[in-house]
Every structure is written in structure tokens, then in C-alpha cells.
C-alpha positions as a Python dict, from the first residue, in 0.01 Angstrom:
ca = {
    (1, 'X'): (0, 0, 0),
    (2, 'X'): (50, -174, 373),
    (3, 'X'): (394, 21, 398),
    (4, 'X'): (139, 329, 333),
    (5, 'X'): (-131, 234, 576),
    (6, 'X'): (167, 157, 817),
    (7, 'X'): (293, 527, 759),
    (8, 'X'): (-86, 656, 772),
    (9, 'X'): (-161, 501, 1112),
    (10, 'X'): (129, 712, 1252),
    (11, 'X'): (-4, 1067, 1174),
    (12, 'X'): (-343, 1227, 1244),
    (13, 'X'): (-556, 1282, 909),
    (14, 'X'): (-899, 1462, 885),
    (15, 'X'): (-1158, 1343, 639),
    (16, 'X'): (-1078, 1577, 377),
    (17, 'X'): (-724, 1345, 368),
    (18, 'X'): (-880, 1030, 382),
    (19, 'X'): (-1098, 1160, 51),
    (20, 'X'): (-759, 1283, -76),
    (21, 'X'): (-577, 928, -34),
    (22, 'X'): (-807, 732, -131),
    (23, 'X'): (-864, 900, -473),
    (24, 'X'): (-441, 858, -474),
    (25, 'X'): (-485, 489, -394),
    (26, 'X'): (-722, 425, -665),
    (27, 'X'): (-556, 622, -899),
    (28, 'X'): (-235, 396, -811),
    (29, 'X'): (-433, 76, -858),
    (30, 'X'): (-584, 206, -1158),
    (31, 'X'): (-248, 268, -1312),
    (32, 'X'): (-99, -96, -1254),
    (33, 'X'): (-392, -259, -1372),
    (34, 'X'): (-255, -94, -1709),
    (35, 'X'): (41, -180, -1662),
    (36, 'X'): (-118, -551, -1596),
    (37, 'X'): (-295, -551, -1916),
    (38, 'X'): (-59, -385, -2137),
    (39, 'X'): (236, -617, -2047),
    (40, 'X'): (15, -961, -1994),
    (41, 'X'): (-356, -926, -1994),
    (42, 'X'): (-392, -1164, -1720),
    (43, 'X'): (-619, -956, -1488),
    (44, 'X'): (-822, -1199, -1271),
    (45, 'X'): (-1091, -1181, -988),
    (46, 'X'): (-1274, -1420, -777),
    (47, 'X'): (-1547, -1483, -917),
    (48, 'X'): (-1882, -1693, -778),
    (49, 'X'): (-2021, -1943, -1017),
    (50, 'X'): (-1953, -1977, -1396),
    (51, 'X'): (-1792, -1664, -1466),
    (52, 'X'): (-1469, -1633, -1633),
    (53, 'X'): (-1247, -1481, -1377),
    (54, 'X'): (-1055, -1268, -1669),
    (55, 'X'): (-1080, -850, -1648),
    (56, 'X'): (-885, -579, -1865),
    (57, 'X'): (-862, -199, -1858),
    (58, 'X'): (-928, -19, -2141),
    (59, 'X'): (-588, 199, -2278),
    (60, 'X'): (-545, 568, -2323),
    (61, 'X'): (-510, 465, -2690),
    (62, 'X'): (-774, 244, -2723),
    (63, 'X'): (-1014, 522, -2514),
    (64, 'X'): (-903, 774, -2769),
    (65, 'X'): (-1020, 595, -3061),
    (66, 'X'): (-1371, 511, -2907),
    (67, 'X'): (-1395, 891, -2842),
    (68, 'X'): (-1431, 983, -3173),
    (69, 'X'): (-1790, 894, -3140),
    (70, 'X'): (-1849, 1151, -2831),
    (71, 'X'): (-1778, 1168, -2466),
    (72, 'X'): (-1876, 871, -2259),
    (73, 'X'): (-1798, 743, -1924),
    (74, 'X'): (-1460, 540, -1850),
    (75, 'X'): (-1499, 217, -1633),
    (76, 'X'): (-1173, 192, -1409),
    (77, 'X'): (-1199, -242, -1519),
    (78, 'X'): (-1402, -409, -1782),
    (79, 'X'): (-1473, -794, -1686),
    (80, 'X'): (-1494, -1040, -1963),
    (81, 'X'): (-1877, -1137, -2022),
    (82, 'X'): (-1814, -1513, -2137),
    (83, 'X'): (-1909, -1803, -1922),
    (84, 'X'): (-1573, -1975, -1733),
    (85, 'X'): (-1339, -2186, -1930),
    (86, 'X'): (-1463, -2064, -2243),
    (87, 'X'): (-1324, -2144, -2621),
    (88, 'X'): (-1129, -1833, -2797),
    (89, 'X'): (-1086, -1448, -2707),
    (90, 'X'): (-1226, -1293, -2348),
    (91, 'X'): (-1438, -1035, -2507),
    (92, 'X'): (-1609, -742, -2314),
    (93, 'X'): (-1875, -437, -2381),
    (94, 'X'): (-1722, -121, -2354),
    (95, 'X'): (-2010, 72, -2457),
    (96, 'X'): (-2322, 114, -2744),
    (97, 'X'): (-2206, 262, -3114),
    (98, 'X'): (-2449, 526, -3111),
    (99, 'X'): (-2797, 474, -3312),
    (100, 'X'): (-2721, 116, -3443),
    (101, 'X'): (-2809, -192, -3276),
    (102, 'X'): (-2448, -266, -3234),
    (103, 'X'): (-2184, -257, -2940),
    (104, 'X'): (-1795, -180, -2930),
    (105, 'X'): (-1630, -471, -2750),
    (106, 'X'): (-1267, -543, -2685),
    (107, 'X'): (-1136, -854, -2725),
    (108, 'X'): (-814, -953, -2582),
    (109, 'X'): (-589, -1289, -2515),
    (110, 'X'): (-321, -1234, -2338),
    (111, 'X'): (-83, -930, -2556),
    (112, 'X'): (-299, -942, -2828),
    (113, 'X'): (-632, -695, -2823),
    (114, 'X'): (-863, -559, -3098),
    (115, 'X'): (-1191, -286, -3032),
    (116, 'X'): (-1451, -423, -3274),
    (117, 'X'): (-1781, -332, -3328),
    (118, 'X'): (-2039, -599, -3352),
    (119, 'X'): (-2409, -696, -3347),
    (120, 'X'): (-2601, -782, -3019),
    (121, 'X'): (-2692, -1130, -3022),
    (122, 'X'): (-3031, -1052, -3049),
    (123, 'X'): (-3189, -1452, -2867),
    (124, 'X'): (-3456, -1348, -2637),
    (125, 'X'): (-3540, -1535, -2298),
    (126, 'X'): (-3931, -1453, -2296),
    (127, 'X'): (-4073, -1334, -1964),
    (128, 'X'): (-4400, -1439, -1763),
    (129, 'X'): (-4571, -1064, -1910),
    (130, 'X'): (-4789, -1144, -2260),
    (131, 'X'): (-4667, -818, -2357),
    (132, 'X'): (-4320, -896, -2375),
    (133, 'X'): (-4221, -628, -2108),
    (134, 'X'): (-4035, -858, -1891),
    (135, 'X'): (-3787, -1035, -2172),
    (136, 'X'): (-3492, -1008, -2132),
    (137, 'X'): (-3213, -979, -2454),
    (138, 'X'): (-2906, -1149, -2394),
    (139, 'X'): (-2582, -966, -2307),
    (140, 'X'): (-2312, -1101, -2548),
    (141, 'X'): (-2261, -1048, -2919),
    (142, 'X'): (-2396, -1173, -3248),
    (143, 'X'): (-2221, -1544, -3286),
    (144, 'X'): (-2084, -1577, -2976),
    (145, 'X'): (-1979, -1899, -2908),
    (146, 'X'): (-2104, -2022, -2565),
    (147, 'X'): (-2435, -2028, -2389),
    (148, 'X'): (-2682, -1733, -2405),
    (149, 'X'): (-2620, -1474, -2136),
    (150, 'X'): (-2963, -1333, -2030),
}
């Protein structure tokens, strides 16, 4: 990337070129994430607080399986939703299984990966509104091995 930036600094580029270059570098970064995720699953990012630093990408084969339920937007990367130093595999929410109170989740540990459907946790943090309009649901799956995430 640094070599590309050095080379581009020597030529004139207009706004349209910048847009194309931005898309190309984003696609290259996503392709690199796919390679790393398939080889060892060890994608990490800096975090603040008590968040797990691991993230992953959904492979083309996994996405094909998910698309059996309809067309959905695909994220570039999916972050582990568990706290730092959590027990067990990393887990990320992909999307809601249509018409159910369940979600598609991707679990991974190293190269081992599994798409699963889990019901949502169901635990609710009560807000100040007596009608419950500001209540917050736990963002994890039922039976998660760590504190609730609201």
C-alpha cells in the first residue's frame, strides 16, 4: 500500500480517479482479510474498554448459505460481540433469521468456523420509562458464557 501511495503521489489524479482508487484499495483490504480469516482466523483490531479485539469476514461459501433466506447487505468485517478474554470461541451476529426471534451467528476459533442459529438472550435492562419504551435488550445469544451486553 505504501508503494502504491508513493507511485500515485507522482501522477495527477482527479476526483473520479480517487474514487476508483479508494474502491480498489478497499477491495484489496477485504481480499486480504479473507486470506487471513481462511488461514488462521486471527484478525484483530485495537479496542477500547472490555471488548474482544477479534473480527472476521464471512466467506463466499458461508454467505451463499445465508442468502438462501433472501438478499441481505454484507458487511466488510464482523466483530466478535463478546468481552475481552471471554471463554470459548469468538461469536458475531450476522443477521436475524426472518420471522423468528433468532439470529444467524458465526462462531470461530482459529480455522474452525460454524454458522449457527441461536435465539436471542432475552434478558432486558429496564430503563426509566414506566411503559418500557427505553428498555434495552441484551445483544448476545441465549446461554452466552459472559455478562450481558446491552
